[in-house]
Coordinates of C-alpha atoms in Angstrom, one line a residue:
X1 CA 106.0 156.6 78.6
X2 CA 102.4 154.9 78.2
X3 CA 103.0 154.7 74.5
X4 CA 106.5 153.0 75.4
X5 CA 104.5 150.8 77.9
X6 CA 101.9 149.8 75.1
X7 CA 104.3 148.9 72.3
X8 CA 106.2 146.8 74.9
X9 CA 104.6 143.6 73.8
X10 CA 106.1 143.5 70.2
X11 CA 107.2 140.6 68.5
X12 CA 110.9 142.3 68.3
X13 CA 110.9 142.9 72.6
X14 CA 109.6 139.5 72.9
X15 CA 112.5 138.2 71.0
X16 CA 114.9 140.0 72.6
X17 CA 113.6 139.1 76.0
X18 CA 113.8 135.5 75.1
X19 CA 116.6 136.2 73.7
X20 CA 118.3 137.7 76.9
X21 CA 116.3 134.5 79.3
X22 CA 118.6 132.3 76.9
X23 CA 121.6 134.3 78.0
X24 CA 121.0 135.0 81.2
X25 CA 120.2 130.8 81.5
X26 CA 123.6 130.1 79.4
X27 CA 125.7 132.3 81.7
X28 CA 124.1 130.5 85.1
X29 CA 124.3 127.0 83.6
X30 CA 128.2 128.2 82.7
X31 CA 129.4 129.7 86.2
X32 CA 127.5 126.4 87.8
X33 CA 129.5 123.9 85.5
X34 CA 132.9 125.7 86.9
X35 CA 132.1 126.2 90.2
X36 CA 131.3 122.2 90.5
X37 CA 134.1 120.7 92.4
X38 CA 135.0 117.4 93.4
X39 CA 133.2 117.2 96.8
X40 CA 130.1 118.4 94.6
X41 CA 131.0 114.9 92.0
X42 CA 131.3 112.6 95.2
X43 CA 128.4 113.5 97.4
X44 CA 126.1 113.6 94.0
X45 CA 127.6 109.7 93.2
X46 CA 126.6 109.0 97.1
X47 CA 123.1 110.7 96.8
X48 CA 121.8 108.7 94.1
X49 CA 124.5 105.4 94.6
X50 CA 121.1 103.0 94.7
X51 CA 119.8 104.6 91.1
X52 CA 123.2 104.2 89.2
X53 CA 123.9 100.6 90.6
X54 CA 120.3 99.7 89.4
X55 CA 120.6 100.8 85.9
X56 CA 124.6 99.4 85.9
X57 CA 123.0 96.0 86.7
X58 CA 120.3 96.4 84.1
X59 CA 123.2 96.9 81.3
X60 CA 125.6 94.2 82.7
X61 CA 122.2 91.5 83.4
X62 CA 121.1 92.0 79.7
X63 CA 125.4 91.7 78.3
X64 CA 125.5 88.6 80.4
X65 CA 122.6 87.0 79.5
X66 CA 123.3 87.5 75.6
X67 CA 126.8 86.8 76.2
X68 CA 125.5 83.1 77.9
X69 CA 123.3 82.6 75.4
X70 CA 125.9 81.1 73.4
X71 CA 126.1 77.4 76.1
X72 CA 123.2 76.4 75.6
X73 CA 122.2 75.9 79.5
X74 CA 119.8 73.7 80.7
X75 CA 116.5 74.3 82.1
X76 CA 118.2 73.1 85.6
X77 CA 121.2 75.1 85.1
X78 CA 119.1 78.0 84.2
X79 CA 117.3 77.8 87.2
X80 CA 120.6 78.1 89.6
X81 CA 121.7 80.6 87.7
X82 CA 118.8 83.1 88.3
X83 CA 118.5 81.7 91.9
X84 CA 120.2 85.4 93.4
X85 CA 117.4 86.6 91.1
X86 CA 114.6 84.6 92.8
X87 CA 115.6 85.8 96.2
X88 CA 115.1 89.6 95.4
X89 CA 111.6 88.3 94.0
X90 CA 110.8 86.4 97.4
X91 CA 111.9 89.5 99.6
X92 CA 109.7 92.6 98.1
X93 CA 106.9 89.8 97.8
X94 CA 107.4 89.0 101.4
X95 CA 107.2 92.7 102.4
X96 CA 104.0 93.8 100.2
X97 CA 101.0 92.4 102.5
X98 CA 102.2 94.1 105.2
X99 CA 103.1 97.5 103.5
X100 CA 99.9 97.1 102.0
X101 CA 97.8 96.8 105.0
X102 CA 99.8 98.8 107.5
X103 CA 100.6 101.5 104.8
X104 CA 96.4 102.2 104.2
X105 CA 95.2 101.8 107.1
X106 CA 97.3 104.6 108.2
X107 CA 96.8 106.7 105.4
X108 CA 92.9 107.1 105.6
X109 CA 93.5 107.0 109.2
X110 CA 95.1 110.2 109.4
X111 CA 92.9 111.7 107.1
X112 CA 88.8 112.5 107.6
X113 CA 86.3 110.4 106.3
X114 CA 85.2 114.0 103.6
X115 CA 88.7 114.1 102.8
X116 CA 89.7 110.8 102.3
X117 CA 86.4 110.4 100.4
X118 CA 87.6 113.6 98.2
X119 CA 91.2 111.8 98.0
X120 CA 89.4 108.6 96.7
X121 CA 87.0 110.0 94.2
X122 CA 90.4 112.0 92.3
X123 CA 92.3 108.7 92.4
X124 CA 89.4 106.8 91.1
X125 CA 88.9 109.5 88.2
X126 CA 92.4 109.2 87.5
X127 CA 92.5 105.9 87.3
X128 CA 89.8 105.6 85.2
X129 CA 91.1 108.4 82.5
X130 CA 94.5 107.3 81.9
X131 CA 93.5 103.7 81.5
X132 CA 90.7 104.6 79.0
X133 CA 93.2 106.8 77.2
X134 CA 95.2 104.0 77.4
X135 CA 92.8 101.2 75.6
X136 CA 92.4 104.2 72.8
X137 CA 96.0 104.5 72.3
X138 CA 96.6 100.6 71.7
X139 CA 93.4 100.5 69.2
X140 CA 94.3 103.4 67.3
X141 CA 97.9 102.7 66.7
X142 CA 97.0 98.5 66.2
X143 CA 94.7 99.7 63.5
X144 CA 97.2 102.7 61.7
X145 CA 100.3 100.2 61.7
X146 CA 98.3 96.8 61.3
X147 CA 100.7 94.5 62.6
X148 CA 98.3 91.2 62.1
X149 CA 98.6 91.2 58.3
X150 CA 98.8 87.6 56.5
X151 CA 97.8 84.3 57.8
X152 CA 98.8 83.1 61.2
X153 CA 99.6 79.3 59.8
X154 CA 103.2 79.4 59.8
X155 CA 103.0 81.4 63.2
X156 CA 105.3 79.9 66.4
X157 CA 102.6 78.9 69.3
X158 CA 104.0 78.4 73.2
X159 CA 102.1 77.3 76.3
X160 CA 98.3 76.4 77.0
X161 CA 95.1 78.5 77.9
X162 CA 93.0 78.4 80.4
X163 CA 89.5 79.2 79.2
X164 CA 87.4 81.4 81.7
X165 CA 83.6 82.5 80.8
X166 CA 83.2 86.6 81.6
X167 CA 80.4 86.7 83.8
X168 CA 82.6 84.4 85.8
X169 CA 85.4 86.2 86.1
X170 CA 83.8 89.3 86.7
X171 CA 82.0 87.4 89.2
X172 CA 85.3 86.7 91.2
X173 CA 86.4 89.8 90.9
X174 CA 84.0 90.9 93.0
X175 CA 84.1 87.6 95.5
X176 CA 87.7 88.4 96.2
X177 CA 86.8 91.5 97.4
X178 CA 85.0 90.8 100.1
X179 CA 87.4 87.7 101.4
X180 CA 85.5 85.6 103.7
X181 CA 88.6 84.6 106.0
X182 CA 91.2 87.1 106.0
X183 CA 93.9 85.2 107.0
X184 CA 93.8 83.0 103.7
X185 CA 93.1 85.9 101.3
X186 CA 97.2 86.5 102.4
X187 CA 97.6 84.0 100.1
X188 CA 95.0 82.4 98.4
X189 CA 92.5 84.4 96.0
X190 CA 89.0 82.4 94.9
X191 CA 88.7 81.7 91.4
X192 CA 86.1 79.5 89.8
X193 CA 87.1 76.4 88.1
X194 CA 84.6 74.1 85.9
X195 CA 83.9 70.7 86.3
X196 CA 82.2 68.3 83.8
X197 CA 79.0 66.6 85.2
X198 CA 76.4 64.4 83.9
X199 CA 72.8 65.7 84.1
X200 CA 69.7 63.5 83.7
X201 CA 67.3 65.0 80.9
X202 CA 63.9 63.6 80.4
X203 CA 62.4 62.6 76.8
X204 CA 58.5 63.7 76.1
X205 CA 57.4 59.9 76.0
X206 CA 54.4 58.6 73.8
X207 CA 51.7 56.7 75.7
X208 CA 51.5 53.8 73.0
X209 CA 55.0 53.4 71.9
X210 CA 56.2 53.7 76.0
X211 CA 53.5 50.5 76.9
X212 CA 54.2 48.5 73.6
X213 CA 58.6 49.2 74.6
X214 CA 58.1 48.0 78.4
X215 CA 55.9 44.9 77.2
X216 CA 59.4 43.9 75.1
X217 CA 62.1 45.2 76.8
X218 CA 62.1 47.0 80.4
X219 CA 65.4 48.2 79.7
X220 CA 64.9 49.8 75.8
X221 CA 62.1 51.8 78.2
X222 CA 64.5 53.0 80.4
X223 CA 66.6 54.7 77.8
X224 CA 63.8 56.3 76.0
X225 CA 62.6 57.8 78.9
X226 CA 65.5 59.2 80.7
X227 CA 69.2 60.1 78.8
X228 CA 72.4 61.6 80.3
X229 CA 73.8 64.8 79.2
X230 CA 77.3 66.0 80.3
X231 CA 77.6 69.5 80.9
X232 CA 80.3 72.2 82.3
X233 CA 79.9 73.9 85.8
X234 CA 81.2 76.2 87.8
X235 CA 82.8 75.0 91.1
X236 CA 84.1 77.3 93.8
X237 CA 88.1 76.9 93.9
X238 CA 91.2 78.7 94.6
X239 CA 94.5 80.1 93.2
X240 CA 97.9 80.8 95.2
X241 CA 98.8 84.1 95.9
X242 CA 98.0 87.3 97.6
X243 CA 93.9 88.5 98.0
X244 CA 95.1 91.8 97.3
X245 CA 92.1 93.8 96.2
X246 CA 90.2 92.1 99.6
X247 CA 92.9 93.3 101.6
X248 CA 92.9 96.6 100.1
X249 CA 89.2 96.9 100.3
X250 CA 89.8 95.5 104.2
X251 CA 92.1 97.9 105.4
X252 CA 90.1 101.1 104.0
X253 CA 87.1 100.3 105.5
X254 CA 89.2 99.6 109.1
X255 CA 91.4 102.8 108.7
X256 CA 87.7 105.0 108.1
X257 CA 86.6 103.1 111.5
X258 CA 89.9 103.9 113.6
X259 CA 89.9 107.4 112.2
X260 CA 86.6 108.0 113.5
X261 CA 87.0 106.2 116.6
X262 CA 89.3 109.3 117.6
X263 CA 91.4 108.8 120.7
X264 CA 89.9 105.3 120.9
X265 CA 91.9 104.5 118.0
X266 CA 95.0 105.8 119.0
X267 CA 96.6 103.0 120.0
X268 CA 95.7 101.1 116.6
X269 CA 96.8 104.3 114.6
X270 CA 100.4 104.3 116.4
X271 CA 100.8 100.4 115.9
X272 CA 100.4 100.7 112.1
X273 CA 102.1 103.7 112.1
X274 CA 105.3 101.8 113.3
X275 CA 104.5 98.8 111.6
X276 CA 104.5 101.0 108.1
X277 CA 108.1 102.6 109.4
X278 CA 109.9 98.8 110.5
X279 CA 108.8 97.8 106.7
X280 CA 110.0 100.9 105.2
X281 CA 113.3 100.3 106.9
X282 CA 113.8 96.4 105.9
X283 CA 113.0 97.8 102.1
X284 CA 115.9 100.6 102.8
X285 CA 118.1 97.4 103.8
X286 CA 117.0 95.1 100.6
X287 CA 117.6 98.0 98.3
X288 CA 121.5 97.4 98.6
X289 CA 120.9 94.0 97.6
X290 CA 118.9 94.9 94.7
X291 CA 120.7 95.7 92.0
X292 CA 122.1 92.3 92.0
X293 CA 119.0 90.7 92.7
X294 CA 117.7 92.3 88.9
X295 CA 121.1 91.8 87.7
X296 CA 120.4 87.8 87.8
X297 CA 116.8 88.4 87.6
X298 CA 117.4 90.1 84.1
X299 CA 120.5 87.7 82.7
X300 CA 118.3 85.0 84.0
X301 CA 115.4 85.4 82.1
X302 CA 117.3 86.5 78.5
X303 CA 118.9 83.0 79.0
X304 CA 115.9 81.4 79.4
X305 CA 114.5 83.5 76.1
X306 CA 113.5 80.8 73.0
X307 CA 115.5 80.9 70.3
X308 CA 114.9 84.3 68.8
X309 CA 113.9 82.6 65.1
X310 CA 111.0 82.2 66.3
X311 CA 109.9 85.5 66.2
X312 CA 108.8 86.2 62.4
X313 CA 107.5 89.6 60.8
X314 CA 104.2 89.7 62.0
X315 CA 105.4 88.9 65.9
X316 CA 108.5 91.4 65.5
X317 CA 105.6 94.0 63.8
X318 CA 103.2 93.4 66.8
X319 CA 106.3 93.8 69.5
X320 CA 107.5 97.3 67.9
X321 CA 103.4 98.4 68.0
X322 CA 103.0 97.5 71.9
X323 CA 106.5 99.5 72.5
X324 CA 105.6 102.1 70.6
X325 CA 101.7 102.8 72.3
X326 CA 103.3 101.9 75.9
X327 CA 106.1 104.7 74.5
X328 CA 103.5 107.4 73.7
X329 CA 101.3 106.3 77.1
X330 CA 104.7 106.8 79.3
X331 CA 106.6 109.4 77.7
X332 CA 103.8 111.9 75.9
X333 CA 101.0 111.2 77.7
X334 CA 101.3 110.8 81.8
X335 CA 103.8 113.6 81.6
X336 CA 101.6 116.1 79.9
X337 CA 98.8 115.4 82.5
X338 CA 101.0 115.8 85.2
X339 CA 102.1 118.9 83.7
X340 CA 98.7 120.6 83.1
X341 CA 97.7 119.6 86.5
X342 CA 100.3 120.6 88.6
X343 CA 101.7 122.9 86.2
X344 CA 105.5 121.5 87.0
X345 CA 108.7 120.1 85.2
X346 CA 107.0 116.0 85.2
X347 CA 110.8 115.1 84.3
X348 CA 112.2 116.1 87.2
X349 CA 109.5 113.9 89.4
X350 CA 110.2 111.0 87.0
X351 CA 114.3 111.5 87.6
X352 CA 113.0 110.4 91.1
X353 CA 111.4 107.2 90.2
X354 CA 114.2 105.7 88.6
X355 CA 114.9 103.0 91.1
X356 CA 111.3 101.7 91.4
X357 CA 111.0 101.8 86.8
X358 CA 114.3 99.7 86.7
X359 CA 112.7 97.6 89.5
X360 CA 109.5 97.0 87.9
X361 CA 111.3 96.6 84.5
X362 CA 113.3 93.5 86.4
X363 CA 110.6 92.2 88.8
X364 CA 108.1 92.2 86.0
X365 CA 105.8 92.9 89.0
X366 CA 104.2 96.2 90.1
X367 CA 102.8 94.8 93.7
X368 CA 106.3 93.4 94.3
X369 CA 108.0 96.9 93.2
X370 CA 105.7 98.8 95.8
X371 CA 108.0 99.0 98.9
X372 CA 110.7 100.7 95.8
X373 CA 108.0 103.1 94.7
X374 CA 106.6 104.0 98.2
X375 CA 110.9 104.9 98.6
X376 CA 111.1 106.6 95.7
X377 CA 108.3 109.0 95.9
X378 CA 108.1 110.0 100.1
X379 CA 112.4 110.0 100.2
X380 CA 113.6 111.5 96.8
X381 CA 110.3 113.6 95.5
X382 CA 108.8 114.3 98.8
X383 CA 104.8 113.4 98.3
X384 CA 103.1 113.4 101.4
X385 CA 103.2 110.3 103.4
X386 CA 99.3 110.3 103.7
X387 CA 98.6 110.5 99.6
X388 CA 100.9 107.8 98.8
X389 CA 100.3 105.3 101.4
X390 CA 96.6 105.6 100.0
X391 CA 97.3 106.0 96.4
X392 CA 99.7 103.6 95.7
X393 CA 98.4 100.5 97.4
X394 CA 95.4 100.7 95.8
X395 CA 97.1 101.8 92.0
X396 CA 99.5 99.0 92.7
X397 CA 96.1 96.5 92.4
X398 CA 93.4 98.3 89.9
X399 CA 95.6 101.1 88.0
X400 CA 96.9 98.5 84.8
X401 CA 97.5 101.3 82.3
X402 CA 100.0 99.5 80.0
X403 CA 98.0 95.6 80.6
X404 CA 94.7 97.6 79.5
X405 CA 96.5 98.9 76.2
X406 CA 98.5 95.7 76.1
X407 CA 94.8 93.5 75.5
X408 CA 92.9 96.1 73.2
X409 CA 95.7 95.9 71.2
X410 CA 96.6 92.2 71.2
X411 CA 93.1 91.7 70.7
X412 CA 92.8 93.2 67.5
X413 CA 96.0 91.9 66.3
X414 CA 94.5 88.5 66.9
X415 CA 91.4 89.4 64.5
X416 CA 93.8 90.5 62.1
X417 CA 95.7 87.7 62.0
X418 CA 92.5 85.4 61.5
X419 CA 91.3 87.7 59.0
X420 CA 88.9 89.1 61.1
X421 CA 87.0 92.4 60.6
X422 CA 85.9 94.1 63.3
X423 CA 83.0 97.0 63.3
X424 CA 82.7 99.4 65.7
X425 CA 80.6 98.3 68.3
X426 CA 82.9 95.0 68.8
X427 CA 85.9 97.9 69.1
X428 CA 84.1 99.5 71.7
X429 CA 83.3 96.2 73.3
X430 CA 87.1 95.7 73.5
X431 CA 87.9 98.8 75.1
X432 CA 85.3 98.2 77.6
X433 CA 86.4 94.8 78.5
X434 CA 90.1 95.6 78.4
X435 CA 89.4 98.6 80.7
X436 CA 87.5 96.3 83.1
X437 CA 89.9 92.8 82.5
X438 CA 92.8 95.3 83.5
X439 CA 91.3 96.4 87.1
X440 CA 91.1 92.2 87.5
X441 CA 95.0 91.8 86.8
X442 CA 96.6 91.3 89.8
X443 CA 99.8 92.5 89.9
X444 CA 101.7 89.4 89.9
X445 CA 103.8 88.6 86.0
X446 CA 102.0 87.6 83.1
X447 CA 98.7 88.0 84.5
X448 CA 97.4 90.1 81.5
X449 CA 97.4 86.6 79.7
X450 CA 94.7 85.2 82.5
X451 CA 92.4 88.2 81.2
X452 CA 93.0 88.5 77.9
X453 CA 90.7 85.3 77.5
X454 CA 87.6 87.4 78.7
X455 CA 88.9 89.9 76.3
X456 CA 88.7 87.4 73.6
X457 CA 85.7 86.3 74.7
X458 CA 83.7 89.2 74.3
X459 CA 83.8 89.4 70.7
X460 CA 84.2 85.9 70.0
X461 CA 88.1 85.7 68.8
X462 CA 89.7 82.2 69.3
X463 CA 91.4 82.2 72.7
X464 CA 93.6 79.6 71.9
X465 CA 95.1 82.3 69.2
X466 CA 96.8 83.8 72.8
X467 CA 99.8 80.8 72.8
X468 CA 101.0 83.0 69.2
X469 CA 102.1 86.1 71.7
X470 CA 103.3 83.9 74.4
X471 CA 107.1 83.6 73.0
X472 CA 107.3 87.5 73.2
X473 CA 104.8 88.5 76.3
X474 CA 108.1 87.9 78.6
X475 CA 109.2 91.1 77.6
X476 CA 106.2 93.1 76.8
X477 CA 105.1 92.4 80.2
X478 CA 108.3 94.2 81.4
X479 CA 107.6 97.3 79.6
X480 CA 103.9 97.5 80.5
X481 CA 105.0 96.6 84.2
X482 CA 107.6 99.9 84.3
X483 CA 104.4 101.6 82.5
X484 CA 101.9 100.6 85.3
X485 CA 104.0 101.7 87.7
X486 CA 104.5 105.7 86.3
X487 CA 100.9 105.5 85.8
X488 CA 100.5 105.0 89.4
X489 CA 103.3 107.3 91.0
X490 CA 102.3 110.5 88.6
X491 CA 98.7 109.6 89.8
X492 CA 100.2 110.3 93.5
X493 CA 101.6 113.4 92.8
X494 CA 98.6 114.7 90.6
X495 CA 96.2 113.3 93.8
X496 CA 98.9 115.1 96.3
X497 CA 98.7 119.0 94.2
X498 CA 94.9 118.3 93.9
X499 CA 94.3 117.4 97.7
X500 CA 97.1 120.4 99.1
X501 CA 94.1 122.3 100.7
X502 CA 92.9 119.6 102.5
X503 CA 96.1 118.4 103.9
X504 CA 96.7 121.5 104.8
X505 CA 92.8 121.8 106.6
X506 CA 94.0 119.1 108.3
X507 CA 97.6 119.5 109.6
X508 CA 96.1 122.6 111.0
X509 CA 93.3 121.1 112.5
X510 CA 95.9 118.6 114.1
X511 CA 97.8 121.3 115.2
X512 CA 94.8 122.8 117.2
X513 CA 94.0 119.4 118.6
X514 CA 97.6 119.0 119.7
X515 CA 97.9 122.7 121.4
X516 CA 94.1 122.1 123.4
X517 CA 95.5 118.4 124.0
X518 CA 99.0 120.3 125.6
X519 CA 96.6 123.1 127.5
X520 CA 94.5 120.3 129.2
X521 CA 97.3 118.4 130.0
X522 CA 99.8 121.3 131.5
X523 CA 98.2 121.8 135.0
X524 CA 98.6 118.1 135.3
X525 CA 101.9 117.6 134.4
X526 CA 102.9 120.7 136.8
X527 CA 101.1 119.3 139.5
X528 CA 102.7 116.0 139.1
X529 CA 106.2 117.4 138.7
X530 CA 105.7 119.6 142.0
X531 CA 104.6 116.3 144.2
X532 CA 107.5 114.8 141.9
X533 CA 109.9 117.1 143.2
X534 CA 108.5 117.1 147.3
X535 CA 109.1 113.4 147.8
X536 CA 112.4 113.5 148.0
X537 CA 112.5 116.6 150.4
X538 CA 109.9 114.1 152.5
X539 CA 111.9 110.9 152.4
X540 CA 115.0 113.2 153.5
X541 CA 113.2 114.6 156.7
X542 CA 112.1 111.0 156.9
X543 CA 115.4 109.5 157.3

């Protein structure tokens, strides 16, 4: 028997017993194929109605707008045609500042200030990993496939750039996060603009030629003394849109306060707490209206597309690289980290995101996508309520996976274009700055071009070499949106399995608190109910 025991691990019994697991799997798979009836068909259909509508309107937006293509609308015409488009936009957009606020303050609220602290520092790590595995991927396959080769002379070039000096947009980066009036930073962010002045700059004057110049002419003195240079300078201004890293960095610091303040804070706890549920309902009623909404949204934009000519061998190369390294990030990488972490099927948690993928791949938006995701990963894969309203909020803002590959790699397809070889410290200096310019992106479309320039910058590539990816950033910026957003909703579930033993310190140490709050409570409740139940015995002997 022992020697039966010790021979068990063969390479023949392991085949069999594979083998027989195929077999056994075959047969189940079988018997659950026939025993699906039609009830089974319809209430799967009505289970996941939202997910197949979504990706119907995906298919019909992208025939419609190919199949319009062919009129030749005008830009005004264009416009009313995406208006049912524009309307979606306007509604998640108007719901995010208040998921946003309402949706973290309760989420560090319910937790303590060790374990939301614990919470934080994963996220953070996570963040930080995936988008520096990211950058790596986009410079190692810009540099295998070297999409930049030839000259970039006859090259199509769209749209202007705004140039930006790093230090100051770092700079603003952090300004923005500490808003200094709350009620704008809902929608205005600080940004520094330049102005050109004229600065006085005095000449080292000679004693003898200064005396002999005034005795002829006063005003030749003048000149020779003083001289006016004009010079660039930062000016505090303002762009439209939501503050959202200031409100982010806002409602952490007040959920930690109000989760300390105990019972004081129960009545702020319980006002967000509805507050997050209202929103959550209003994004359950706006999902019906969705898939139309992307439909137009989709058709809309492929209307508006430039005439595809434009788009010669080196563009169509660099397009195909971008897809490909946002292809290996999304479909290799993020699920084999959630695998190893959790150590469960990651497909079967992406099935769930569906909705909020197709969203983002409409929207072109991850902060407007964020009442889809928050949906998608509390209804349909169950993450705890308390991990996502933390997590995602603040993913949705500094989590840019696919913009931080997007810039390494378009960066060094702009030195290849210009003939530009780069050693390895200006690579490094890329993925640094692409890492860092991607936390800055706010999540709004096409805000990776607004960064790239620091990008640029930092290794001194011509930023007006950006307006030869404009014609095709449209659509990369749909991909690397849909790419943002799995980086962020894997990053809740890896957070959720890695926090599971604190949630689960805490739901019992609420549970305690609840039972001693129900004990101290009791004898007053009974003695209420008993003078309760004597008044009307006294009004009675009264009358």
């Amino acid at each position: 028997m022992t020697k039966g025991n010790g021979d068990d691990p063969k390479p023949g019994s392991r085949m069999e017993r594979i083998q027989q697991g195929v077999r056994k799997r075959t047969l189940l798979a079988k018997k659950k194929v026939q025993s699906i009836t039609k009830d089974d068909v319809k209430s799967y259909l009505l289970r996941n109605a939202f997910v197949l509508f979504t990706i119907a309107a995906v298919i019909l937006g992208v025939i419609l707008g190919f199949s319009l293509r062919s009129y030749k609308m005008s830009y005004r015409e264009v416009k009313y045609f995406s208006f049912p488009g524009e309307l979606l936009m306007r509604m998640l957009q108007m719901l995010v500042l208040p998921l946003i606020v309402s949706s973290l303050v309760t989420g560090i609220a319910a937790l303590d200030s060790k374990a939301s602290g614990k919470m934080g520092v994963r996220a953070v790590v996570y963040y930080m990993s995936t988008t520096i595995i990211a950058v790596l991927i986009g410079i190692v396959i810009v540099i295998i496939i070297h999409p930049g080769k030839g000259t970039k002379e006859n090259m199509h070039r769209e749209g202007k750039i705004v140039q930006v000096t790093a230090a100051d947009a770092f700079l603003d980066l952090i300004r923005n996060m500490f808003p200094p009036n709350l009620v704008e930073a809902c929608f205005k962010q600080f940004k520094t603009n330049y102005e050109k002045r004229m600065f006085k700059v005095d000449i080292p004057s000679n004693d003898t030629s200064t005396v002999a110049s005034i005795i002829s002419n006063v005003s030749e003195a003048m000149e020779t003394l003083t001289r006016m240079k004009e010079e660039l300078v930062p000016v505090p201004g303002s762009v439209n849109g939501v503050n959202a890293l200031g409100l982010v960095v806002f409602s952490i610091s007040f959920g930690l306060v109000i989760g300390n303040m105990r019972e004081q804070g129960q009545a702020l706890k319980d006002f967000f707490d509805s507050l997050n549920e209202a929103i959550m309902r209003l994004v359950a009623l706006i999902m019906w209206y969705a898939p139309l909404g992307i439909l137009f949204l989709i058709a809309g934009k492929i209307v508006e597309m430039e005439d595809m000519g434009v788009i010669g061998g080196q563009l169509a190369m660099y397009t195909v690289t971008v897809i490909i390294g946002l292809l290996i990030h999304a479909v290799i990488v993020l699920p084999l980290l959630y695998f190893l972490i959790t150590r469960k099927n990651p497909w079967v948690f992406i099935g769930g995101l569906i909705q909020a993928l197709v969203t983002a791949l409409g929207t072109s938006s991850s902060s407007a996508t964020l009442p889809v995701t928050f949906k998608c990963l509390e209804e349909i894969n169950g993450v705890d309520k308390r991990v996502t309203r933390f997590v995602l909020p603040v993913g949705a803002t500094i989590n840019m996976d696919g913009t931080a590959l997007y810039e390494a790699l378009a960066a060094i397809f702009i030195a290849q274009v210009n003939n530009f070889d780069l050693n390895f410290g200006q690579i490094i200096t890329i993925s640094i700055t692409a890492t860092a310019a991607s936390i800055g992106a706010a999540g709004i479309p096409q805000a990776g071009l607004v960064t790239m320039v620091i990008v640029l910058t930092s290794v001194g590539l011509p930023t007006d070499d950006i307006t030869l990816i404009i014609a095709v950033d449209w659509f990369l910026d749909r991909l690397r949106t849909t790419t943002n957003v799995l980086g962020d909703s894997i990053g809740a579930g890896i957070v959720e399995h890695l926090s599971r033993h604190e949630l689960k310190n805490r739901d019992a140490e609420m549970g305690n608190s609840v039972i001693e709050e129900n004990e101290m409570k009791k004898p007053y409740q009974l003695i209420s109910q008993e003078n309760e139940s004597e008044k009307p015995l006294d009004s009675e002997t009264k009358m």
